């Protein structure tokens, strides 16, 4: 049995078989944070839609990553990859559909264990709080705090595994 959730996911560089699920509403920063994780060496599992089997196993889903205009302010390294990507207009501006295989990022295994959950919300100030044994709430401004979020999440998630 497979179900899907509106989220993004990446596998840890220190444990490629373990992944973090980034959950939050549209425009919360899931794709911006995912792209920053990928830039930091995490493996691509999925963006925007994550298939889950057997409760805690994430399946790799390599549909295109939606790159909005404002994402380019945070990730200018993506610009060279947009020329070959289809684009479309949305209420928030132009969005490009960039296939992860076209990006210089690490790919996660086909199946990874859902080890951590980070619930995202948009906020002016950065806050990372533990809300469960394997879950955190991250309030942040994706345009200002993406690198800080990845640095703190990497430290926090590494510590939670004892690695």
C-alpha atoms as one frame of an Amber mdcrd trajectory, in Angstrom:
protein
   0.000   0.000   0.000   1.384   3.407  -1.005   0.045   6.796   0.059   1.326
  10.267  -0.778   1.844  13.369   1.341   2.340  16.992   0.337   5.966  17.313
   1.398   9.567  17.180   0.216  12.252  14.733   1.352  16.027  14.319   1.334
  18.361  11.576   2.554  21.092  12.349   5.059  24.692  12.528   3.815  25.896
  10.567   6.882  23.126   7.919   6.519  21.819   7.721   2.919  19.161   5.180
   3.911  17.577   7.694   6.341  15.527  10.675   5.200  13.946  13.817   6.549
  10.401  14.681   5.521   9.812  18.433   5.106   6.143  19.074   5.689   4.233
  22.328   5.416   1.668  24.299   3.449   2.307  25.728  -0.008   4.874  28.540
   0.054   6.257  27.436   3.456   9.712  26.925   1.915   9.804  23.163   1.294
  11.502  23.426  -2.102  13.880  26.203  -1.018  14.973  24.162   1.999  15.198
  20.971  -0.070  17.454  22.703  -2.614  19.680  24.009   0.190  19.908  20.499
   1.659  20.855  19.141  -1.771  23.517  21.829  -2.132  24.891  20.684   1.244
  25.256  17.066   0.072  21.899  15.549   1.017  20.315  13.126  -1.462  17.206
  13.921  -3.492  14.183  11.785  -2.556  11.217  13.888  -3.692   9.807  17.400
  -3.985   6.233  18.454  -3.287   4.791  14.918  -3.323   6.320  12.074  -1.338
   5.108   8.480  -1.778   5.175   6.456   1.458   4.895   2.682   1.725   4.631
   0.566   4.865   4.188   3.566   7.164   7.842   4.721   7.310   9.459   3.951
   3.950   9.788   6.841   1.514   9.929   6.066  -2.178  12.060   8.123  -4.502
   9.861  10.211  -6.804  11.866  12.107  -9.352   9.245  14.455 -10.687  10.508
  17.972 -11.481  11.302  20.446  -8.737   9.213  23.605  -8.968  11.619  26.561
  -8.973   9.868  29.883  -8.475  11.404  33.244  -9.380  11.966  34.117  -5.734
  13.781  30.797  -5.220  16.488  32.089  -7.563  17.323  34.838  -5.059  18.305
  32.104  -2.592  19.669  29.657  -5.188  21.266  31.594  -8.057  23.275  28.427
  -8.901  20.067  27.101 -10.512  19.983  29.738 -13.301  22.064  27.742 -15.835
  19.664  24.789 -15.479  16.531  26.806 -16.256  17.223  27.260 -19.984  16.254
  23.644 -20.718  13.421  23.520 -18.168   9.785  24.123 -19.111   8.214  27.122
 -17.404   4.711  28.359 -16.706   3.061  31.413 -15.160   1.444  31.199 -11.738
  -0.052  33.824  -9.416   3.401  34.103  -7.775   5.249  34.608 -11.097   7.175
  32.234 -13.339   7.872  28.696 -12.158  10.332  26.356 -13.879   9.999  22.573
 -13.692  13.605  21.409 -13.256  14.163  17.682 -13.359  16.458  16.570 -10.506
  18.499  14.426 -12.933  19.536  17.671 -14.670  21.002  19.082 -11.446  24.423
  18.359  -9.931  22.947  16.756  -6.818  23.221  13.395  -5.121  20.359  10.959
  -5.618  18.969   9.030  -2.688  18.371   5.284  -2.832  15.005   4.215  -4.313
  13.720   3.578  -0.774  14.718   5.397   2.389  13.488   5.179   5.946  11.461
   8.149   7.154  13.629   8.980  10.142  12.739  12.612  10.902   9.954  15.095
  10.267  10.389  18.857  10.078   7.174  20.873  10.015   7.746  24.195   8.259
   6.040  27.522   8.717   6.890  30.954   7.406   8.107  33.441  10.039  10.223
  36.591  10.189  12.459  35.117  12.898  14.244  31.757  12.843  13.091  29.162
  15.382  13.770  25.424  15.540  11.944  23.496  18.285  11.697  19.788  19.013
   8.049  18.707  19.083   8.479  14.940  19.320  11.061  12.185  19.498  11.868
  12.468  15.796  10.124  15.704  14.831  10.824  19.411  14.871   9.015  22.615
  14.014  10.979  25.098  11.913   9.686  28.647  11.625  11.798  30.608   9.162
  11.970  33.002   6.244  13.234  30.829   3.375  14.879  33.789   1.640  16.880
  34.727   4.748  17.336  31.547   6.761  17.821  28.614   4.345  21.533  28.136
   5.094  21.047  28.570   8.835  18.189  26.051   8.720  20.341  23.434   6.972
  23.262  23.976   9.357  21.078  23.672  12.465  19.018  20.782  11.104  22.145
  18.856  10.142  23.596  19.299  13.623  20.293  18.508  15.337  19.459  15.437
  13.250  22.995  14.051  13.498  22.836  14.421  17.287  19.420  12.714  17.399
  20.883   9.587  15.781  23.957   9.491  17.974  26.256   9.647  14.941
